[in-house]
mmCIF file of C-alpha atoms and ligand atoms in Angstrom:
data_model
loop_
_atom_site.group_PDB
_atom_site.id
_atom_site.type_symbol
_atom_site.label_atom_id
_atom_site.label_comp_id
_atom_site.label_asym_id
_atom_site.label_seq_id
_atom_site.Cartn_x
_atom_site.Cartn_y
_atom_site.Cartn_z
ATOM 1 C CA UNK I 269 42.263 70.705 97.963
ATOM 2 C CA UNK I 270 44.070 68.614 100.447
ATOM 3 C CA UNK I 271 41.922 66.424 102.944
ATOM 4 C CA UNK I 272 42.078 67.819 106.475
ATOM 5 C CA UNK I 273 42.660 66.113 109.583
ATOM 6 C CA UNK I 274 43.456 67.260 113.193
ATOM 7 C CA UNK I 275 47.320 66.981 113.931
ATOM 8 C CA UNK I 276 46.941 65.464 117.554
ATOM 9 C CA UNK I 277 44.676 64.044 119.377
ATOM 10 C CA UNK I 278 42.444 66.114 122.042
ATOM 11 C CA UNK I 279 39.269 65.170 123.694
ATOM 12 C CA UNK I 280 36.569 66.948 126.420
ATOM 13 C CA UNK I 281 33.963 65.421 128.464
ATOM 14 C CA UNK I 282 30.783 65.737 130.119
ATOM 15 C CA UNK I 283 27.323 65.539 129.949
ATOM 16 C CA UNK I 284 25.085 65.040 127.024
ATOM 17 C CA UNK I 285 21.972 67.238 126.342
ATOM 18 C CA UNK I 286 19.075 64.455 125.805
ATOM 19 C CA UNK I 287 20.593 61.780 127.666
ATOM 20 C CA UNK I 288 22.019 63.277 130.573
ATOM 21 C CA UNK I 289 25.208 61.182 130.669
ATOM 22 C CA UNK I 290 28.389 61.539 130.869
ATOM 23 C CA UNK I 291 30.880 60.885 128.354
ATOM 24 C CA UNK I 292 34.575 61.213 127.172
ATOM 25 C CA UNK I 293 34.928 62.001 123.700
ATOM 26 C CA UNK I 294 37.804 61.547 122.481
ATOM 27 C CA UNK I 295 39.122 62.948 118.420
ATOM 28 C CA UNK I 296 41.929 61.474 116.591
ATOM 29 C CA UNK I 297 43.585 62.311 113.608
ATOM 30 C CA UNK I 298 42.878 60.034 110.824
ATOM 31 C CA UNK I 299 45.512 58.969 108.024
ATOM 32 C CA UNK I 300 43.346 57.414 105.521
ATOM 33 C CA UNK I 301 40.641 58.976 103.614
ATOM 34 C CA UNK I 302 37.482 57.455 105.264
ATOM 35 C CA UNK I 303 35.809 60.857 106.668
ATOM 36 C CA UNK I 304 34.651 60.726 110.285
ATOM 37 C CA UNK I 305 33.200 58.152 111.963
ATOM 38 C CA UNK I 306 32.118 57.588 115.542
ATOM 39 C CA UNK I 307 32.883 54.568 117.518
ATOM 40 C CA UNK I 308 31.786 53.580 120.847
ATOM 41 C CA UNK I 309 34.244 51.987 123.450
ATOM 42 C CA UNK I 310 31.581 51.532 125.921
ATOM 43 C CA UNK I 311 29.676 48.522 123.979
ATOM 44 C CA UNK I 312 31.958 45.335 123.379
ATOM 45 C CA UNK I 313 33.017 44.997 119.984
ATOM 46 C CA UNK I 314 30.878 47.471 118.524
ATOM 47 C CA UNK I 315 31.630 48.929 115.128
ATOM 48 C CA UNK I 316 32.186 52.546 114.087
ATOM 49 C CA UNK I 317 29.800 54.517 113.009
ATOM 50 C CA UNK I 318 30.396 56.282 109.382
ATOM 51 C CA UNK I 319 28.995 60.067 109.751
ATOM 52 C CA UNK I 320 26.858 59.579 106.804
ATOM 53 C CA UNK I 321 23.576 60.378 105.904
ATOM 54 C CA UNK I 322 22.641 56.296 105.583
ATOM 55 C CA UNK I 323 23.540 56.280 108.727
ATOM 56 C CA UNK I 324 20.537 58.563 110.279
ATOM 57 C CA UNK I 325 18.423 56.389 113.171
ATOM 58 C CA UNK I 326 16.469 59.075 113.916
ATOM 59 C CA UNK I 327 16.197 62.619 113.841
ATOM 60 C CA UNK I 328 13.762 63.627 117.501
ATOM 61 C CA UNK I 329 15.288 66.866 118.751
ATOM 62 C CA UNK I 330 18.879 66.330 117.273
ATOM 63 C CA UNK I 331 20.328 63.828 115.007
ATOM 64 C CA UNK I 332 20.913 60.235 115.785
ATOM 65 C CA UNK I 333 23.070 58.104 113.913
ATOM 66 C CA UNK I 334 23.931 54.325 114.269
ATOM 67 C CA UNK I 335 22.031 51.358 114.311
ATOM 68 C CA UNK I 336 20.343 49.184 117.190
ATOM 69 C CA UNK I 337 21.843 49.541 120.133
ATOM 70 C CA UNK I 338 25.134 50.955 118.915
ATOM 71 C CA UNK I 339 24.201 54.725 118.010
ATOM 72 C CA UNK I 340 25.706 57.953 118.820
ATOM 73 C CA UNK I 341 22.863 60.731 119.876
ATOM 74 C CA UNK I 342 22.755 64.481 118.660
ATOM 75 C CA UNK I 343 25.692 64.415 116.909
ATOM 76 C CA UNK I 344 25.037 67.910 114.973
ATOM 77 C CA UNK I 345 27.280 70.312 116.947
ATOM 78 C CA UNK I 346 30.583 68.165 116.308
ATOM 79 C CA UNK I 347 29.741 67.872 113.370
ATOM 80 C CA UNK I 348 29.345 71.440 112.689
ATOM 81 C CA UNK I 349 32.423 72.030 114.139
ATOM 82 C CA UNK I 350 33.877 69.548 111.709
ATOM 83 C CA UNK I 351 32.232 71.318 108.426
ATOM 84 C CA UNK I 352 33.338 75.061 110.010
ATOM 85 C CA UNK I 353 36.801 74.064 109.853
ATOM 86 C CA UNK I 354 36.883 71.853 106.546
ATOM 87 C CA UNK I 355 38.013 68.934 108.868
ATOM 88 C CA UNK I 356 37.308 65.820 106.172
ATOM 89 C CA UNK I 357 38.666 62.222 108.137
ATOM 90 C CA UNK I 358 38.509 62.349 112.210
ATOM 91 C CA UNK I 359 38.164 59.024 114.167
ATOM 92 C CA UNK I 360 35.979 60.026 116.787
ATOM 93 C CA UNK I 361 35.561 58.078 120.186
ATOM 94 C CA UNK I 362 33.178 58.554 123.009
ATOM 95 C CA UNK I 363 32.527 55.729 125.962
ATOM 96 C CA UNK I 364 28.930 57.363 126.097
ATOM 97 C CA UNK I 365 25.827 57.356 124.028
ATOM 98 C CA UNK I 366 25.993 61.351 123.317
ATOM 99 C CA UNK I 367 28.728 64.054 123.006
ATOM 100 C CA UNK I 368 29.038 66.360 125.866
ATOM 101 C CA UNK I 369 26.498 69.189 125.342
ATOM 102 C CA UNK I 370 29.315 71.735 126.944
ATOM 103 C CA UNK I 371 27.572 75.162 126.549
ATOM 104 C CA UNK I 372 25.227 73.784 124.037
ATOM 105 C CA UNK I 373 26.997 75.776 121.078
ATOM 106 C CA UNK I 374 29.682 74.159 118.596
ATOM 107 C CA UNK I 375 32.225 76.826 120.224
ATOM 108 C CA UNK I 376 34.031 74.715 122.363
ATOM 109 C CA UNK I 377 35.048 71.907 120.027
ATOM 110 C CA UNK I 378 36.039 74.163 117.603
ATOM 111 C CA UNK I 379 38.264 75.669 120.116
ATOM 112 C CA UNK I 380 39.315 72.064 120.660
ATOM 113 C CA UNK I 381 40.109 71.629 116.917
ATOM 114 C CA UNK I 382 42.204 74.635 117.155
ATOM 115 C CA UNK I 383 44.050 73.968 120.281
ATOM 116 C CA UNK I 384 44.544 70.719 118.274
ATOM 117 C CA UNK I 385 45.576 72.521 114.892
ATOM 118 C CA UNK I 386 44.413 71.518 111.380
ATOM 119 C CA UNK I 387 46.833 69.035 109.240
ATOM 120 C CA UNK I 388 46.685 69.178 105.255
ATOM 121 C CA UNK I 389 47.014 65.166 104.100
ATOM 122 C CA UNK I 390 48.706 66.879 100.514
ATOM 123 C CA UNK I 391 48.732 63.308 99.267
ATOM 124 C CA UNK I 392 44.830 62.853 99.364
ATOM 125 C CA UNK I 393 41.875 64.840 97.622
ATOM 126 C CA UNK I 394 38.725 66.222 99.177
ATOM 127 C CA UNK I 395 35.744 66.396 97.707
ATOM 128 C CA UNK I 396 33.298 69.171 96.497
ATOM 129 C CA UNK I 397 29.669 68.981 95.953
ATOM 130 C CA UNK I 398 28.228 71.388 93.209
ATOM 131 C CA UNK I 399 24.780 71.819 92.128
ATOM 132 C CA UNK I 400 23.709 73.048 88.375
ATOM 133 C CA UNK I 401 20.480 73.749 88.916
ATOM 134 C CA UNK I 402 18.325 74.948 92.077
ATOM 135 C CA UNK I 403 17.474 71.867 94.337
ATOM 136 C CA UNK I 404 13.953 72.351 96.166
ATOM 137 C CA UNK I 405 12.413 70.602 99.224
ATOM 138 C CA UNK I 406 8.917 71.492 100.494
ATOM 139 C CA UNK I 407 6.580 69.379 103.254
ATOM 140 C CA UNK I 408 3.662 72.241 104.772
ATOM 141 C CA UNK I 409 5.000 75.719 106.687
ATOM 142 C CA UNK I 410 8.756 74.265 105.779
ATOM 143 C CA UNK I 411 10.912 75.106 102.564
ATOM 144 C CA UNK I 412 14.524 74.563 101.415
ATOM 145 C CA UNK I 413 16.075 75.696 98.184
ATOM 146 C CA UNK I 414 19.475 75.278 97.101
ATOM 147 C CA UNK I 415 20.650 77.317 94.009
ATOM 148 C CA UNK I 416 23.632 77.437 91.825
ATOM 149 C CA UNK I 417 25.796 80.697 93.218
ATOM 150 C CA UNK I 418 29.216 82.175 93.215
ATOM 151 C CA UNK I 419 30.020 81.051 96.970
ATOM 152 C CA UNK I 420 28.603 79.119 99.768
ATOM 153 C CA UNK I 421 25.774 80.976 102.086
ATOM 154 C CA UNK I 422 23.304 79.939 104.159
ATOM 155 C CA UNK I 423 19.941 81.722 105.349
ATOM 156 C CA UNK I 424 17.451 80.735 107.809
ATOM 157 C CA UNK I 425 14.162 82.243 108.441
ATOM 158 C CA UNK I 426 12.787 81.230 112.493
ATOM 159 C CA UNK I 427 9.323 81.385 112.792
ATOM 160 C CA UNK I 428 7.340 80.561 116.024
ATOM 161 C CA UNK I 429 4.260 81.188 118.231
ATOM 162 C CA UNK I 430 6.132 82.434 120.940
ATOM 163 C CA UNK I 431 5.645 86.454 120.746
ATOM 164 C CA UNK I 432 9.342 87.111 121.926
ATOM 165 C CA UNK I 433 11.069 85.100 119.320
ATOM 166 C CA UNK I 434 8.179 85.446 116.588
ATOM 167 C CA UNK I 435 10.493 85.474 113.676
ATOM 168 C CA UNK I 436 14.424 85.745 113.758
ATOM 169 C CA UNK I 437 16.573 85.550 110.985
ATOM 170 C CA UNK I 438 20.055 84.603 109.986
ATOM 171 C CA UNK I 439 22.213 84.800 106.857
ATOM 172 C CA UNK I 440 25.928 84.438 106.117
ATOM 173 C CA UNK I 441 28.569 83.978 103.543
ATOM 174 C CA UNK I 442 30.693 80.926 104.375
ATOM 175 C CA UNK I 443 33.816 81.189 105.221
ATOM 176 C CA UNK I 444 36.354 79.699 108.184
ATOM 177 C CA UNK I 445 36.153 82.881 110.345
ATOM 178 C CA UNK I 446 32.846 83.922 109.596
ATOM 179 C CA UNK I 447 31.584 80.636 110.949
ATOM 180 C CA UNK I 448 33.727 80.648 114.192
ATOM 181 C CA UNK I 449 32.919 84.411 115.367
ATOM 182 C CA UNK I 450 28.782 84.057 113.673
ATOM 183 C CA UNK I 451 27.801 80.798 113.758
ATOM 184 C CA UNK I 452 29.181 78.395 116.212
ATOM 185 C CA UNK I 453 28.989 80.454 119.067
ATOM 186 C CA UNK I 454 24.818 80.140 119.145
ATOM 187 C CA UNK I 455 23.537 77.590 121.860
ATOM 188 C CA UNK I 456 20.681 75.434 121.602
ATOM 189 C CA UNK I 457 17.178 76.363 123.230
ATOM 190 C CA UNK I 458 14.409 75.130 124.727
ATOM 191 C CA UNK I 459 10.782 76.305 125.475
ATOM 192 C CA UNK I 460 9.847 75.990 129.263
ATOM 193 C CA UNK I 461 6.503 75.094 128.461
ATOM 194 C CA UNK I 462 7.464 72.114 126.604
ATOM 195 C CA UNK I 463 10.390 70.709 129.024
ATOM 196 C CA UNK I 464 8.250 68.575 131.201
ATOM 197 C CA UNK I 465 7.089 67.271 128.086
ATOM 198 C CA UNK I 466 10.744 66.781 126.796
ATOM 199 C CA UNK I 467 11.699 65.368 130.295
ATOM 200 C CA UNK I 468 9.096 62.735 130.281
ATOM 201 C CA UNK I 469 9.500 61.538 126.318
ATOM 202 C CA UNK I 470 12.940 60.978 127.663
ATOM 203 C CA UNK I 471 15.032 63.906 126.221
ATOM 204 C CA UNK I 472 16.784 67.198 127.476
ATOM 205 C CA UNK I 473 17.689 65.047 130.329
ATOM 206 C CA UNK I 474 21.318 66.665 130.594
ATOM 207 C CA UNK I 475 19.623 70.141 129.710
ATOM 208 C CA UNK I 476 20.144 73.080 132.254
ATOM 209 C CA UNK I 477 20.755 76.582 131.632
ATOM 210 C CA UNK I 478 24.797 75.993 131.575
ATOM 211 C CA UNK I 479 23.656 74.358 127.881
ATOM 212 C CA UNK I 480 21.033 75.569 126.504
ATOM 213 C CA UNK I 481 18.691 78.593 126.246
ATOM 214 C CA UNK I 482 15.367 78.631 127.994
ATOM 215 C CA UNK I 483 12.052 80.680 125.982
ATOM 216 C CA UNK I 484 10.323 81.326 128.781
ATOM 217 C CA UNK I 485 6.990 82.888 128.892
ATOM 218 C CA UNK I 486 8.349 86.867 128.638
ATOM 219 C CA UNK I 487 12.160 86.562 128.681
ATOM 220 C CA UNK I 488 15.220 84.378 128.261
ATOM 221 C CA UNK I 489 16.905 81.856 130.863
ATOM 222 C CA UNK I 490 20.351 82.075 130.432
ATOM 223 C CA UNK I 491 23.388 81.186 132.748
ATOM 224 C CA UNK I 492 25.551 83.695 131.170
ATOM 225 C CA UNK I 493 24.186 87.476 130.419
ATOM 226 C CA UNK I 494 21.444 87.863 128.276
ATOM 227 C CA UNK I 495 22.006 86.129 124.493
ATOM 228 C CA UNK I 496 25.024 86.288 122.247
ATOM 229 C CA UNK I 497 23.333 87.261 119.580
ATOM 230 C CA UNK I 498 20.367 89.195 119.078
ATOM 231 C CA UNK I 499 18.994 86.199 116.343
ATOM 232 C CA UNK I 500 20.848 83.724 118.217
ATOM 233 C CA UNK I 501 17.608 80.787 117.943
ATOM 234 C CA UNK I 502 17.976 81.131 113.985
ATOM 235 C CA UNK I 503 22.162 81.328 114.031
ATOM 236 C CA UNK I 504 22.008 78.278 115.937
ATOM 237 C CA UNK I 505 19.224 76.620 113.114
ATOM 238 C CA UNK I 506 22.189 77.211 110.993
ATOM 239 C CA UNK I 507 24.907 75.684 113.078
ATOM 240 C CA UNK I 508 22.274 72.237 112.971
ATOM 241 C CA UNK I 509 22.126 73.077 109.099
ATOM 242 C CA UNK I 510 25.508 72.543 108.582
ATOM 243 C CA UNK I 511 26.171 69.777 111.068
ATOM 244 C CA UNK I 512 23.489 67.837 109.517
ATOM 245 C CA UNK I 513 24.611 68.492 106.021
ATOM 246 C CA UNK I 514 28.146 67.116 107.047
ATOM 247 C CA UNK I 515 26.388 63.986 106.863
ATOM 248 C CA UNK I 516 26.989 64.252 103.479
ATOM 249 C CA UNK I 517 30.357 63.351 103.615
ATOM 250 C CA UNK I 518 31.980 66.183 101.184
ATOM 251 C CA UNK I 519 32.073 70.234 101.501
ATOM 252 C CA UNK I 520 29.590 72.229 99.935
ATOM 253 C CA UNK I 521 30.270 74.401 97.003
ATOM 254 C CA UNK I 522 29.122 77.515 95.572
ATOM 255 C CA UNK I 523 25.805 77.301 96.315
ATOM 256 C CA UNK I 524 22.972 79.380 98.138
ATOM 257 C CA UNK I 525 20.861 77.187 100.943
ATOM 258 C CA UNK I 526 17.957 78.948 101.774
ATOM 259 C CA UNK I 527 15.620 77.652 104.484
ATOM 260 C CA UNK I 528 12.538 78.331 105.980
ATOM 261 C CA UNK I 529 11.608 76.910 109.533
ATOM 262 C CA UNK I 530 13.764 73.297 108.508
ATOM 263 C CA UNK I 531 14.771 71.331 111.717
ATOM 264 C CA UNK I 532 16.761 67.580 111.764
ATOM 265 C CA UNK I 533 14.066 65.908 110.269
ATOM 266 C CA UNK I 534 13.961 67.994 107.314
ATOM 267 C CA UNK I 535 17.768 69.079 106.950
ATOM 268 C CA UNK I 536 18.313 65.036 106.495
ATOM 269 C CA UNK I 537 15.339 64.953 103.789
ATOM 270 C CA UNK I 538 16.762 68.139 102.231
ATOM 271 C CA UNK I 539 20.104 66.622 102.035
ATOM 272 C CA UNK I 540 19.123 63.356 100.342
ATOM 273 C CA UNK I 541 17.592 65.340 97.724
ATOM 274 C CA UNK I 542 20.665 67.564 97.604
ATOM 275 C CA UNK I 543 22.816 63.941 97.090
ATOM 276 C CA UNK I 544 20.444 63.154 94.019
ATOM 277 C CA UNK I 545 20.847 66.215 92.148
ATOM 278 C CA UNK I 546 24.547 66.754 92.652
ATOM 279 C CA UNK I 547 27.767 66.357 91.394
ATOM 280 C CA UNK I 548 31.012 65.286 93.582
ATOM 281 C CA UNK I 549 34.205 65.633 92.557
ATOM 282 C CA UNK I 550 37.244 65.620 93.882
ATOM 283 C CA UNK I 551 39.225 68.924 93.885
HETATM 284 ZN ZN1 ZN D 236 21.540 72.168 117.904
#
């Protein structure tokens, strides 16, 4: 399988979820076969970032790669958009600390991607990973299993509290299309009960109903009409999923993930684990 690339360069701005600030980011196509990597133009002389799992900083309320000052924040929904569309090497630049959150859902950069078509490098190999035997992660209410199967699919079980989005679930054979129409359309959310809390810990600073869905006590916030799915919460659990496993720097192959109230934290653990009981090949 050729390694994919965008064929021109595109880019989108505005303002990122947590940190509220504005950025360009800016996605080039990439010749060589060094997968994606973020670089920021705002801090002199800094280096890119490798989208790798090594890479993780910290994982509170998205994931955030880098190291000391010069880290990229919440960096799931590109990436996402990346893994939907099989895109392997991208050069990615922002001169901000986050991506724009646009409407909080992967949709728009894979629109971007799109507008900017897919190019086959025919010359260069991607890689697969494969798994032989079912790959387990546990820690309390939370579960992930991974098991040997014909194709790719993912299923996530939401469980909360909150009576109006006590349990949602989401499952779904991978495939280009499937993801684009199912999966990357579903926004992040928020609990209004916990965004003062967010606010002052320094996060969802750039959140507002134009990005992200608000839980509040007996109905959803929403800028647009209602939700765009009825399980949208756990379709966009899965969107994280696979932005997070990204990070693993190859596409995933005929296997079943299976997870059970996972978040950042946990998709990165799960993925390590995945890395040590896999094989990669080229293909
Ligand atoms: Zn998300």
């Amino acid at each position: 399988m050729p390694r994919k690339t965008l064929k021109k360069r595109v880019s989108l701005a505005g303002i990122g979820l947590h940190t509220g600030k504005r950025c360009e980011i800016v996605f080039s196509p990439c010749q060589e076969p060094s997968g994606i990597t973020f670089l920021r133009t705002d801090i002199k002389g800094a280096s890119p970032i490798p989208a790798k799992l090594d890479m993780v900083d910290s994982t509170i309320r998205g994931t955030n790669i880098g190291r000391g000052e010069n880290k990229v924040f919440t960096v799931e929904h590109v990436l996402s958009a990346c893994s939907g569309l099989g895109i392997d090497d991208l050069q990615i630049t922002l001169d901000g600390p986050e991506p724009p959150a646009v409407d909080g859902s992967s949709l728009p950069y894979v629109k971007l991607f799109l507008s900017a078509k897919i190019s086959s490098k025919e010359n260069q190999q991607s890689e697969k990973m494969e798994i032989s035997r079912a790959v387990e992660y546990e820690d309390d209410k939370v579960s992930y299993k991974a098991y040997p199967s014909q194709v790719l699919s993912f299923r996530y079980l939401f469980l909360h509290t909150h009576p109006l989005v006590s349990r949602q679930e989401s499952a779904f054979i991978f495939s280009q299309d499937e993801f684009i129409s199912q999966i990357a359309p579903a926004r992040t959310f928020g609990f209004e009960e916990e965004i003062e809390q967010l606010k002052q810990a320094g996060l969802a600073k750039g959140g507002s109903l134009d990005n992200a869905i608000v839980i509040s006590k007996d109905k959803f916030l929403t800028s647009e009409e209602g939700l765009r799915f009825e399980n949208e919460l756990a379709r966009h659990k899965l969107n994280d999923l696979i932005g997070d496993l990204k990070l693993l720097g190859c596409n995933l192959k005929n296997m079943t993930i299976d997870v059970k109230c996972g978040g950042h934290k946990h998709n990165v653990l799960f993925a390590k684990r995945l890395l040590e009981n896999a094989v990669v090949t080229t293909y």
